[in-house]
Amino acid sequence: MATLFQRRRNKATHVERVREQKHEGFLRYAGFRWAKISGALCLLIIVSYALVDVTPRHNGGSWYGYTLGTIGALLILWLTALGYRKRRMTSDYWSLKAWTSAHVYLGLSLIVIGTWHTGFQLGWNVHTLAWVLMMLVILSGLYGVIVYATLPQALSNNREQMTQMQMLEAIRAFDRQLHTAAQPLSPADTAPVLAALDEDPFAGNMVTRLTGRYPRCATAAALRALQSRRGGDAEIEKVVGLLQQKEAALTRLRKHLRIRALLEIWLYVHVPLTFALIAALSAHIISVFFYW
Amino acid sequence: MSEPVKVAIIGSGPAGLSAAARAGQLGLSHVLLEKTDHLSDTIFKYQKGKRVLATPERLDLRSDCRFAEGAREYILGNWDEDAANNKVNVAYHADVVEVTGEKGAFAIKTAKGDVIEAENIVLAIGTQGNPNRLRCEGNDLPHIIYQVDDPEDFKDKHITVVGSGDAGIENALGVAEEALENTVTILNRSKDFARAKAKNVSDMMEAGENGFMSIRTETQPKKVEPGWLTLETPTGDEKIQCDVIVARLGSVAPRTFVESMGIEFTGPDREAFPKLSPTFESTVPGIFVIGALAGYPLIKHCMNQGYDVVEFINGNTGLTPADEKDLAAVFATLPQKKPVSEWLEYLRERVRIFADVSPLQMREFMLDSKVAYYAKGDVVFEKGDPGSSLFAIADGHAEVEVGPGITVPIEQGSIFGEVGLISGRKRGATIRAGADGIFVEVSRTAALKLMASVPGAKRVIERISLERQLLQIFKGGLTVEDLQGVVDEAEVIRVPAGKIVLTEGEQGDDVYVIRSGSMVVEKDIGGKPIFLRYLPAGSFFGEMGVLSGQPRNATVKAAVGAELIKLTGEGFRKMLDARPQVRAATEAAVAERAQMNDFIESRKASYSSAVDLYSDTASFIMKEGLGEATDALLIDENLCVGCDNCEKACADSHEGLSRLDREAGKTFAHLHVPTSCRHCEHPHCMADCPPNVIHRGPDGEVFMEPGCIGCGNCMRNCPYGVIRMEAAPPPKPGLLSWLLLGKGPGPGEPSPKWTKKQLGDEKPKKIAVKCDMCKGIAGGPACVRACPTGAAIRVSPEEFLSIARLDEGTN
């Protein structure tokens, strides 16, 4: 209850709270603010590269190259800090959406900053290694942006208001019903059903998870085996019906897991490569100063 | 028959025990009647090790028995000792069935047939009542229990729940939780579950279909044996394994018993309490009522009353109640100095709504109220401030700012702020003190209690609020006198969610003002209802019919349960005729609405599918209860990548517990309403909070202040399932030591496994946990700040429809 007496006392200390109200995605954030900033930065670099006359030619060691290199290295460190920002719940106002937006567009601008920093001199050395790692990080990030922009809808459509736990529970419920329904079956018919009951919905390697194809699915196998035995037997019909329902539930869960895996897999490339990049970058910077 | 005693105390809970201890100390002849074989049965039945809290903290304990926060065993142990030390004369197994006689010579009959004679009776039986018992062989076995405190106490057991009311179903669902691996059976004597809430029945049916419990209808227990239960089923007897029987067969409410003694209650509704004098004496002289039955559910209140009531009986009329100090503090800031009793009398004489309030009620209301002195010109509250308290003018007068530089006075004795109280909306106007004076601010809970228990106060508040609401809506120099006719004929009607109030095409000229809740306006276009508008509390509709005489041009139905004030067209027309300016203003408003209708209709032709979707989305939002929300979290599933950073941020911004469940909840057109607090206009959770710790904060948030006793009422009352009962996990290592060294569980709510490992055998008290909209955090709600893609948004009803508009992309 808003009692005015408290409010009066608190007036001096009452901090105006910030309220994020705009409904816009991270790519559109603030009218593409960071896209504009990043684009302008790239344009500035490309134009000034052409206009500034560095002797004997553009390379990483010129004053111009050092400038770009410094900007690039600091930017890389700042971009890495997103991982910290995301998890650090301080009470001041910040928007992770704004950070993501800046991360994406400034990250993309590194293509220009980094490449133009090299003066297009690439070779088989630690310097180029750092550049290659940087490009790989950016590429994996680009994949991330694409899946973030396209997959959420599919994730939402597939789950149809169910949570992952509910999907699992649905499968377990079919398992329990199958267990009861399969009791009157002959041992030969029960075997594939038992195999289907033993199946772990989470089993499978990364490839099956990412492709969503499960060729050795025990439920599908049981369904095939029992479908061939159909023919008026009410008990088998009941089990087949349950198996079909379980398969549908499994398909939904697998699709859910597949989309989630696709949304996450790139981070397992993006983040480790970032650390490799920082290591290569350190080697690159140290070696440059060592051989000055 | 034994010697007559000075006082017989019925019920050995905190109130009765404290009374008996006082009697023992004073050397009064007394007897404490307890129907079981131990003291304080309600607390005795708490689960083992349960922590009992000692709220309210500011209240001093005045009793010969000790009481401080602690485990159930510690408290009961203390009380057993205190009972012995104070020479309390306890009669166990004394279940009182009848009280006859009058002051000085009461006869109390127990179930065993004993008769006890007493000069005075203190009734401290609480509100639990007697649970109905099983009526079959073996019904006295110890594995039959009548309540489930914590479902987690049962693991890998065969449990049979008898009774199909809400309590039985909720208990069955609790113990049927999959992780507990119990085998649960619920029995119902009849075919259907007519007595339970639809939600509970559907949850139970779902659990049955999923194999979590077996539901047996037309079945009842026949014989109870250790480990086994014989059932009587339509197809003959059947014996099932059974380790625990939970019997939830309802209980005999104590009210019937109390009324049989001739004690009158304040009203017929369930919330009514016995009528009491300042010394707790009921309408039957010589019978005193204290504790939960008297309307004081907290242990400390009960114990203090036990002490006081025996002092009163002993003739100590000069005793001031233990809350005297707190009441003195309420009046301490005022410029004049008076004793508390004089202040209470002063307020009762000068404020209209307090006129019918008894001195005992007055003390209680004032504890929940504030009294302050205002100098002329001081702002009491400003337009747009959130707030639901009621103000009364004890001295001086207030001035309402109805327009720039225009003020309307409110005289001494009257009230203001009642619109916020009734509608839950923000303050409609700025109010200043018109002269140096004293205003009383009554909290929402206290004001609602006042209205429920004092009919006179309710009438005054309703009449004034109706007049004010109308004045505020139909501006233009209208006075209270102009409204007389309209108000006299006005009628308050309640409509359930979804009910149609006006039907398009019908004739009619009644005008409706929305007092609480909200309405949606729809128009039939091409055979489909098209959503036109959302009408919040404080708006009116139906006026077009009066002005134009045409049939209704749109359908209006309730978005949520609502209260409407129905004004007759005749009275409304007279009022308009009396004030031409009001008529002009109303006509202008009508023209604006008509324009909007035409606009929608014209767009409909060109963007029919878009308008359909807009309309469907809007009705989805309403159906999800957001019509009564003031601020809700929505997730745009076109953007949500499922990272759950919102949940982690929520947990890390609070005590390690997340107050939202992102994945759960309904979705429509990719707009997802997660399980998280909507900060309702009329929070259901506030309805029944014994320590009264749920409040609305300055930013409109509904939050809980410390002091929760863990009763779970709010969780059960919340229709959206957003309140959890959970104990805060122990602190975890910092973010850097997790990132760099892998210490601790990482960001977000730690897994129950980790928490359990940290705590060992300790079982901390579970209290209610709900969203507080990140109260006190300058950055605002953490869920929204921590969303990397912008999928999480917080919106208020006015903004819902802009969210539902689909003509702008968001990606």
PDB file of N, CA and C in Angstrom, chain A residues 1-5 7-8 17-19 21 23 25-26 28 86 89-94 96-97 100 148-149 152-153 156-157 159 161 163-164 172-173 176-177 260 263, chain B residues 178 209-210 370 372 374 380 385-386 441 443 631 636-638 640 642 645 649 663 666-667 670 672 695-696 699 773-774 777 779 782 785-790 799 810-811:
ATOM      1  N   MET A   1       0.836  -1.181   0.000  1.00  0.00           N
ATOM      2  CA  MET A   1       0.000   0.000   0.000  1.00  0.00           C
ATOM      3  C   MET A   1       0.879   1.242   0.000  1.00  0.00           C
ATOM      4  N   ALA A   2       0.486   2.159  -0.836  1.00  0.00           N
ATOM      5  CA  ALA A   2       1.310   3.363  -0.927  1.00  0.00           C
ATOM      6  C   ALA A   2       0.888   4.327   0.150  1.00  0.00           C
ATOM      7  N   THR A   3       1.545   4.266   1.230  1.00  0.00           N
ATOM      8  CA  THR A   3       1.177   5.227   2.249  1.00  0.00           C
ATOM      9  C   THR A   3       1.986   6.470   2.022  1.00  0.00           C
ATOM     10  N   LEU A   4       1.298   7.542   2.154  1.00  0.00           N
ATOM     11  CA  LEU A   4       1.957   8.775   1.812  1.00  0.00           C
ATOM     12  C   LEU A   4       3.020   9.112   2.840  1.00  0.00           C
ATOM     13  N   PHE A   5       2.838   8.598   4.033  1.00  0.00           N
ATOM     14  CA  PHE A   5       3.811   8.962   5.072  1.00  0.00           C
ATOM     15  C   PHE A   5       5.163   8.361   4.785  1.00  0.00           C
ATOM     16  N   ARG A   7       6.102   7.609   1.826  1.00  0.00           N
ATOM     17  CA  ARG A   7       6.593   8.286   0.636  1.00  0.00           C
ATOM     18  C   ARG A   7       7.253   9.610   0.983  1.00  0.00           C
ATOM     19  N   ARG A   8       6.634  10.310   1.910  1.00  0.00           N
ATOM     20  CA  ARG A   8       7.219  11.584   2.279  1.00  0.00           C
ATOM     21  C   ARG A   8       8.636  11.403   2.824  1.00  0.00           C
ATOM     22  N   ARG A  17      12.701   4.949 -10.967  1.00  0.00           N
ATOM     23  CA  ARG A  17      12.979   3.661 -11.584  1.00  0.00           C
ATOM     24  C   ARG A  17      12.832   3.737 -13.086  1.00  0.00           C
ATOM     25  N   VAL A  18      13.650   2.971 -13.754  1.00  0.00           N
ATOM     26  CA  VAL A  18      13.626   2.986 -15.201  1.00  0.00           C
ATOM     27  C   VAL A  18      12.701   1.872 -15.660  1.00  0.00           C
ATOM     28  N   ARG A  19      11.952   2.137 -16.685  1.00  0.00           N
ATOM     29  CA  ARG A  19      11.022   1.135 -17.163  1.00  0.00           C
ATOM     30  C   ARG A  19      11.207   0.950 -18.649  1.00  0.00           C
ATOM     31  N   GLN A  21       9.900  -0.100 -21.901  1.00  0.00           N
ATOM     32  CA  GLN A  21       8.546  -0.340 -22.383  1.00  0.00           C
ATOM     33  C   GLN A  21       8.502  -0.702 -23.844  1.00  0.00           C
ATOM     34  N   HIS A  23       8.625  -2.378 -27.237  1.00  0.00           N
ATOM     35  CA  HIS A  23       8.581  -3.761 -27.671  1.00  0.00           C
ATOM     36  C   HIS A  23       9.300  -3.870 -29.004  1.00  0.00           C
ATOM     37  N   GLY A  25      12.860  -6.067 -30.939  1.00  0.00           N
ATOM     38  CA  GLY A  25      13.891  -7.086 -30.797  1.00  0.00           C
ATOM     39  C   GLY A  25      15.276  -6.471 -30.728  1.00  0.00           C
ATOM     40  N   PHE A  26      16.270  -7.307 -30.413  1.00  0.00           N
ATOM     41  CA  PHE A  26      17.623  -6.763 -30.245  1.00  0.00           C
ATOM     42  C   PHE A  26      18.204  -6.239 -31.561  1.00  0.00           C
ATOM     43  N   ARG A  28      16.532  -4.624 -33.909  1.00  0.00           N
ATOM     44  CA  ARG A  28      15.927  -3.323 -34.197  1.00  0.00           C
ATOM     45  C   ARG A  28      16.173  -2.313 -33.082  1.00  0.00           C
ATOM     46  N   LYS A  86      25.877 -10.563 -18.808  1.00  0.00           N
ATOM     47  CA  LYS A  86      24.650 -11.360 -18.868  1.00  0.00           C
ATOM     48  C   LYS A  86      24.340 -12.016 -17.527  1.00  0.00           C
ATOM     49  N   MET A  89      23.883  -9.744 -12.093  1.00  0.00           N
ATOM     50  CA  MET A  89      22.636  -9.001 -11.894  1.00  0.00           C
ATOM     51  C   MET A  89      22.842  -7.819 -10.964  1.00  0.00           C
ATOM     52  N   THR A  90      23.464  -6.770 -11.451  1.00  0.00           N
ATOM     53  CA  THR A  90      23.586  -5.583 -10.605  1.00  0.00           C
ATOM     54  C   THR A  90      22.265  -4.834 -10.647  1.00  0.00           C
ATOM     55  N   SER A  91      22.098  -3.931  -9.689  1.00  0.00           N
ATOM     56  CA  SER A  91      20.779  -3.323  -9.555  1.00  0.00           C
ATOM     57  C   SER A  91      20.642  -2.031 -10.364  1.00  0.00           C
ATOM     58  N   ASP A  92      21.711  -1.555 -10.972  1.00  0.00           N
ATOM     59  CA  ASP A  92      21.600  -0.323 -11.741  1.00  0.00           C
ATOM     60  C   ASP A  92      20.924  -0.617 -13.074  1.00  0.00           C
ATOM     61  N   TYR A  93      20.588   0.432 -13.808  1.00  0.00           N
ATOM     62  CA  TYR A  93      19.871   0.203 -15.044  1.00  0.00           C
ATOM     63  C   TYR A  93      20.802  -0.157 -16.185  1.00  0.00           C
ATOM     64  N   TRP A  94      20.556  -1.282 -16.795  1.00  0.00           N
ATOM     65  CA  TRP A  94      21.203  -1.658 -18.041  1.00  0.00           C
ATOM     66  C   TRP A  94      20.254  -2.593 -18.737  1.00  0.00           C
ATOM     67  N   LEU A  96      20.162  -5.834 -21.275  1.00  0.00           N
ATOM     68  CA  LEU A  96      20.968  -6.840 -21.965  1.00  0.00           C
ATOM     69  C   LEU A  96      20.650  -6.814 -23.462  1.00  0.00           C
ATOM     70  N   LYS A  97      19.436  -6.403 -23.783  1.00  0.00           N
ATOM     71  CA  LYS A  97      19.058  -6.300 -25.183  1.00  0.00           C
ATOM     72  C   LYS A  97      19.941  -5.278 -25.887  1.00  0.00           C
ATOM     73  N   THR A 100      23.297  -6.813 -26.320  1.00  0.00           N
ATOM     74  CA  THR A 100      23.315  -7.795 -27.399  1.00  0.00           C
ATOM     75  C   THR A 100      23.348  -7.077 -28.743  1.00  0.00           C
ATOM     76  N   TYR A 148      18.837 -17.081 -33.986  1.00  0.00           N
ATOM     77  CA  TYR A 148      18.047 -16.309 -33.023  1.00  0.00           C
ATOM     78  C   TYR A 148      16.899 -15.594 -33.724  1.00  0.00           C
ATOM     79  N   ALA A 149      17.145 -15.201 -34.961  1.00  0.00           N
ATOM     80  CA  ALA A 149      16.103 -14.456 -35.667  1.00  0.00           C
ATOM     81  C   ALA A 149      15.065 -15.386 -36.274  1.00  0.00           C
ATOM     82  N   PRO A 152      13.124 -19.101 -33.001  1.00  0.00           N
ATOM     83  CA  PRO A 152      12.193 -19.027 -31.877  1.00  0.00           C
ATOM     84  C   PRO A 152      10.748 -19.343 -32.259  1.00  0.00           C
ATOM     85  N   GLN A 153      10.318 -18.868 -33.432  1.00  0.00           N
ATOM     86  CA  GLN A 153       8.947 -19.147 -33.855  1.00  0.00           C
ATOM     87  C   GLN A 153       8.697 -20.635 -33.940  1.00  0.00           C
ATOM     88  N   SER A 156       8.383 -22.158 -30.557  1.00  0.00           N
ATOM     89  CA  SER A 156       7.084 -21.845 -29.971  1.00  0.00           C
ATOM     90  C   SER A 156       5.972 -22.666 -30.620  1.00  0.00           C
ATOM     91  N   ASN A 157       5.998 -22.784 -31.959  1.00  0.00           N
ATOM     92  CA  ASN A 157       4.954 -23.562 -32.645  1.00  0.00           C
ATOM     93  C   ASN A 157       4.985 -25.016 -32.224  1.00  0.00           C
ATOM     94  N   ARG A 159       6.117 -26.437 -29.448  1.00  0.00           N
ATOM     95  CA  ARG A 159       5.809 -26.851 -28.082  1.00  0.00           C
ATOM     96  C   ARG A 159       4.344 -26.670 -27.714  1.00  0.00           C
ATOM     97  N   GLN A 161       2.435 -24.630 -26.104  1.00  0.00           N
ATOM     98  CA  GLN A 161       2.163 -24.302 -24.697  1.00  0.00           C
ATOM     99  C   GLN A 161       2.615 -25.376 -23.720  1.00  0.00           C
ATOM    100  N   THR A 163       5.521 -27.396 -21.587  1.00  0.00           N
ATOM    101  CA  THR A 163       6.887 -27.188 -21.166  1.00  0.00           C
ATOM    102  C   THR A 163       7.656 -28.478 -21.427  1.00  0.00           C
ATOM    103  N   GLN A 164       8.971 -28.363 -21.377  1.00  0.00           N
ATOM    104  CA  GLN A 164       9.784 -29.553 -21.624  1.00  0.00           C
ATOM    105  C   GLN A 164       9.457 -30.655 -20.614  1.00  0.00           C
ATOM    106  N   ARG A 172       6.284 -40.369 -20.253  1.00  0.00           N
ATOM    107  CA  ARG A 172       6.272 -41.319 -19.137  1.00  0.00           C
ATOM    108  C   ARG A 172       4.873 -41.873 -18.920  1.00  0.00           C
ATOM    109  N   ALA A 173       3.869 -41.026 -19.095  1.00  0.00           N
ATOM    110  CA  ALA A 173       2.492 -41.491 -18.906  1.00  0.00           C
ATOM    111  C   ALA A 173       2.171 -42.572 -19.940  1.00  0.00           C
ATOM    112  N   ARG A 176       3.761 -45.780 -18.891  1.00  0.00           N
ATOM    113  CA  ARG A 176       3.042 -46.502 -17.848  1.00  0.00           C
ATOM    114  C   ARG A 176       1.832 -47.236 -18.420  1.00  0.00           C
ATOM    115  N   GLN A 177       1.116 -46.529 -19.325  1.00  0.00           N
ATOM    116  CA  GLN A 177      -0.057 -47.179 -19.910  1.00  0.00           C
ATOM    117  C   GLN A 177       0.355 -48.366 -20.775  1.00  0.00           C
ATOM    118  N   ARG A 260      16.294 -26.459 -29.723  1.00  0.00           N
ATOM    119  CA  ARG A 260      17.089 -25.899 -28.621  1.00  0.00           C
ATOM    120  C   ARG A 260      18.572 -26.136 -28.858  1.00  0.00           C
ATOM    121  N   LEU A 263      19.838 -23.762 -31.320  1.00  0.00           N
ATOM    122  CA  LEU A 263      19.949 -22.417 -30.748  1.00  0.00           C
ATOM    123  C   LEU A 263      21.164 -22.292 -29.834  1.00  0.00           C
TER     124      LEU A 263
ATOM    125  N   GLU B 178       5.450 -36.750  -8.617  1.00  0.00           N
ATOM    126  CA  GLU B 178       6.145 -37.937  -9.110  1.00  0.00           C
ATOM    127  C   GLU B 178       7.429 -38.270  -8.336  1.00  0.00           C
ATOM    128  N   GLU B 209      -5.125 -39.681 -15.404  1.00  0.00           N
ATOM    129  CA  GLU B 209      -4.835 -40.186 -16.742  1.00  0.00           C
ATOM    130  C   GLU B 209      -3.357 -40.477 -16.921  1.00  0.00           C
ATOM    131  N   ASN B 210      -2.545 -39.650 -16.273  1.00  0.00           N
ATOM    132  CA  ASN B 210      -1.104 -39.863 -16.412  1.00  0.00           C
ATOM    133  C   ASN B 210      -0.595 -40.947 -15.472  1.00  0.00           C
ATOM    134  N   LYS B 370      -2.968   5.227  10.138  1.00  0.00           N
ATOM    135  CA  LYS B 370      -2.032   6.269  10.522  1.00  0.00           C
ATOM    136  C   LYS B 370      -2.819   7.546  10.721  1.00  0.00           C
ATOM    137  N   ALA B 372      -2.189  11.699  10.991  1.00  0.00           N
ATOM    138  CA  ALA B 372      -1.146  12.698  10.811  1.00  0.00           C
ATOM    139  C   ALA B 372      -1.726  14.093  10.784  1.00  0.00           C
ATOM    140  N   TYR B 374      -1.611  17.772   9.163  1.00  0.00           N
ATOM    141  CA  TYR B 374      -1.221  18.444   7.921  1.00  0.00           C
ATOM    142  C   TYR B 374      -1.382  19.940   8.082  1.00  0.00           C
ATOM    143  N   VAL B 380      -1.635  15.734   0.215  1.00  0.00           N
ATOM    144  CA  VAL B 380      -1.872  14.426   0.835  1.00  0.00           C
ATOM    145  C   VAL B 380      -1.487  13.332  -0.150  1.00  0.00           C
ATOM    146  N   ASP B 385      -0.867   8.899  -8.364  1.00  0.00           N
ATOM    147  CA  ASP B 385      -0.152   8.082  -7.370  1.00  0.00           C
ATOM    148  C   ASP B 385      -0.870   6.749  -7.219  1.00  0.00           C
ATOM    149  N   PRO B 386      -0.122   5.667  -7.033  1.00  0.00           N
ATOM    150  CA  PRO B 386      -0.826   4.440  -6.687  1.00  0.00           C
ATOM    151  C   PRO B 386      -1.215   4.517  -5.218  1.00  0.00           C
ATOM    152  N   GLU B 441      -5.430   7.891   7.948  1.00  0.00           N
ATOM    153  CA  GLU B 441      -5.283   7.047   6.763  1.00  0.00           C
ATOM    154  C   GLU B 441      -5.519   5.600   7.193  1.00  0.00           C
ATOM    155  N   SER B 443      -5.665   1.659   6.207  1.00  0.00           N
ATOM    156  CA  SER B 443      -5.146   0.787   5.171  1.00  0.00           C
ATOM    157  C   SER B 443      -6.284   0.061   4.477  1.00  0.00           C
ATOM    158  N   ASP B 631       0.206  -4.748 -14.204  1.00  0.00           N
ATOM    159  CA  ASP B 631       1.514  -4.797 -14.831  1.00  0.00           C
ATOM    160  C   ASP B 631       1.886  -6.266 -14.974  1.00  0.00           C
ATOM    161  N   ASP B 636       7.396 -12.389 -26.063  1.00  0.00           N
ATOM    162  CA  ASP B 636       7.149 -12.488 -27.487  1.00  0.00           C
ATOM    163  C   ASP B 636       7.928 -13.696 -27.987  1.00  0.00           C
ATOM    164  N   GLU B 637       7.228 -14.745 -28.313  1.00  0.00           N
ATOM    165  CA  GLU B 637       7.935 -15.972 -28.687  1.00  0.00           C
ATOM    166  C   GLU B 637       8.514 -15.917 -30.094  1.00  0.00           C
ATOM    167  N   ASN B 638       8.312 -14.798 -30.789  1.00  0.00           N
ATOM    168  CA  ASN B 638       9.060 -14.615 -32.034  1.00  0.00           C
ATOM    169  C   ASN B 638      10.511 -14.298 -31.720  1.00  0.00           C
ATOM    170  N   CYS B 640      11.929 -15.082 -28.313  1.00  0.00           N
ATOM    171  CA  CYS B 640      12.458 -15.813 -27.162  1.00  0.00           C
ATOM    172  C   CYS B 640      13.253 -17.025 -27.619  1.00  0.00           C
ATOM    173  N   GLY B 642      14.660 -19.067 -25.427  1.00  0.00           N
ATOM    174  CA  GLY B 642      14.580 -20.093 -24.388  1.00  0.00           C
ATOM    175  C   GLY B 642      15.815 -20.175 -23.514  1.00  0.00           C
ATOM    176  N   ASN B 645      17.348 -16.719 -19.164  1.00  0.00           N
ATOM    177  CA  ASN B 645      18.117 -15.720 -18.430  1.00  0.00           C
ATOM    178  C   ASN B 645      17.188 -14.862 -17.561  1.00  0.00           C
ATOM    179  N   ALA B 649      17.990 -14.228 -13.773  1.00  0.00           N
ATOM    180  CA  ALA B 649      18.116 -12.859 -13.277  1.00  0.00           C
ATOM    181  C   ALA B 649      17.179 -12.639 -12.100  1.00  0.00           C
ATOM    182  N   GLU B 663       8.536 -20.971 -19.162  1.00  0.00           N
ATOM    183  CA  GLU B 663       8.002 -21.902 -20.147  1.00  0.00           C
ATOM    184  C   GLU B 663       6.517 -22.201 -19.915  1.00  0.00           C
ATOM    185  N   LYS B 666       0.095 -19.915 -20.987  1.00  0.00           N
ATOM    186  CA  LYS B 666      -0.571 -20.000 -22.279  1.00  0.00           C
ATOM    187  C   LYS B 666       0.089 -19.115 -23.334  1.00  0.00           C
ATOM    188  N   THR B 667      -0.097 -19.493 -24.600  1.00  0.00           N
ATOM    189  CA  THR B 667       0.493 -18.744 -25.705  1.00  0.00           C
ATOM    190  C   THR B 667      -0.571 -18.553 -26.768  1.00  0.00           C
ATOM    191  N   HIS B 670       2.030 -16.377 -30.759  1.00  0.00           N
ATOM    192  CA  HIS B 670       3.395 -16.158 -30.291  1.00  0.00           C
ATOM    193  C   HIS B 670       3.517 -15.182 -29.143  1.00  0.00           C
ATOM    194  N   HIS B 672       3.236 -14.972 -25.321  1.00  0.00           N
ATOM    195  CA  HIS B 672       3.220 -15.955 -24.254  1.00  0.00           C
ATOM    196  C   HIS B 672       3.033 -15.247 -22.916  1.00  0.00           C
ATOM    197  N   HIS B 695       1.236  -6.097   0.438  1.00  0.00           N
ATOM    198  CA  HIS B 695       0.821  -4.704   0.226  1.00  0.00           C
ATOM    199  C   HIS B 695       1.085  -4.280  -1.205  1.00  0.00           C
ATOM    200  N   ARG B 696       0.544  -3.113  -1.550  1.00  0.00           N
ATOM    201  CA  ARG B 696       0.859  -2.551  -2.859  1.00  0.00           C
ATOM    202  C   ARG B 696       1.877  -1.437  -2.667  1.00  0.00           C
ATOM    203  N   ASP B 699       5.226   1.799  -6.750  1.00  0.00           N
ATOM    204  CA  ASP B 699       5.216   1.686  -8.196  1.00  0.00           C
ATOM    205  C   ASP B 699       4.082   0.786  -8.669  1.00  0.00           C
ATOM    206  N   MET B 773       8.126  -7.078  -8.492  1.00  0.00           N
ATOM    207  CA  MET B 773       8.460  -6.167  -9.582  1.00  0.00           C
ATOM    208  C   MET B 773       9.814  -5.506  -9.319  1.00  0.00           C
ATOM    209  N   CYS B 774      10.693  -6.241  -8.662  1.00  0.00           N
ATOM    210  CA  CYS B 774      12.020  -5.741  -8.330  1.00  0.00           C
ATOM    211  C   CYS B 774      11.937  -4.421  -7.576  1.00  0.00           C
ATOM    212  N   ILE B 777      14.823  -1.853  -6.548  1.00  0.00           N
ATOM    213  CA  ILE B 777      15.979  -1.998  -7.428  1.00  0.00           C
ATOM    214  C   ILE B 777      15.872  -0.910  -8.486  1.00  0.00           C
ATOM    215  N   GLY B 779      17.248  -0.233 -11.225  1.00  0.00           N
ATOM    216  CA  GLY B 779      17.231  -0.554 -12.650  1.00  0.00           C
ATOM    217  C   GLY B 779      15.897  -1.068 -13.149  1.00  0.00           C
ATOM    218  N   ALA B 782      14.193  -7.114 -13.239  1.00  0.00           N
ATOM    219  CA  ALA B 782      15.398  -7.786 -13.727  1.00  0.00           C
ATOM    220  C   ALA B 782      15.097  -8.670 -14.930  1.00  0.00           C
ATOM    221  N   ARG B 785      15.315  -6.519 -17.980  1.00  0.00           N
ATOM    222  CA  ARG B 785      16.680  -6.038 -18.222  1.00  0.00           C
ATOM    223  C   ARG B 785      17.576  -7.146 -18.734  1.00  0.00           C
ATOM    224  N   ALA B 786      17.331  -8.385 -18.244  1.00  0.00           N
ATOM    225  CA  ALA B 786      18.258  -9.476 -18.537  1.00  0.00           C
ATOM    226  C   ALA B 786      17.878 -10.250 -19.789  1.00  0.00           C
ATOM    227  N   CYS B 787      16.851  -9.803 -20.508  1.00  0.00           N
ATOM    228  CA  CYS B 787      16.477 -10.542 -21.715  1.00  0.00           C
ATOM    229  C   CYS B 787      17.396 -10.121 -22.848  1.00  0.00           C
ATOM    230  N   PRO B 788      18.157 -11.064 -23.435  1.00  0.00           N
ATOM    231  CA  PRO B 788      19.126 -10.667 -24.450  1.00  0.00           C
ATOM    232  C   PRO B 788      18.494 -10.272 -25.780  1.00  0.00           C
ATOM    233  N   THR B 789      17.281 -10.728 -26.039  1.00  0.00           N
ATOM    234  CA  THR B 789      16.721 -10.479 -27.367  1.00  0.00           C
ATOM    235  C   THR B 789      15.566  -9.495 -27.364  1.00  0.00           C
ATOM    236  N   GLY B 790      15.132  -9.072 -26.188  1.00  0.00           N
ATOM    237  CA  GLY B 790      13.998  -8.144 -26.147  1.00  0.00           C
ATOM    238  C   GLY B 790      12.664  -8.861 -26.192  1.00  0.00           C
ATOM    239  N   GLU B 799      -1.413  -0.737 -22.386  1.00  0.00           N
ATOM    240  CA  GLU B 799      -0.442  -1.033 -23.451  1.00  0.00           C
ATOM    241  C   GLU B 799      -0.706  -2.368 -24.131  1.00  0.00           C
ATOM    242  N   THR B 810       8.676  -6.696 -35.234  1.00  0.00           N
ATOM    243  CA  THR B 810       9.442  -6.453 -34.019  1.00  0.00           C
ATOM    244  C   THR B 810      10.831  -7.045 -34.095  1.00  0.00           C
ATOM    245  N   ASN B 811      11.056  -7.840 -35.088  1.00  0.00           N
ATOM    246  CA  ASN B 811      12.340  -8.538 -35.119  1.00  0.00           C
ATOM    247  C   ASN B 811      13.502  -7.627 -35.461  1.00  0.00           C
TER     248      ASN B 811
END
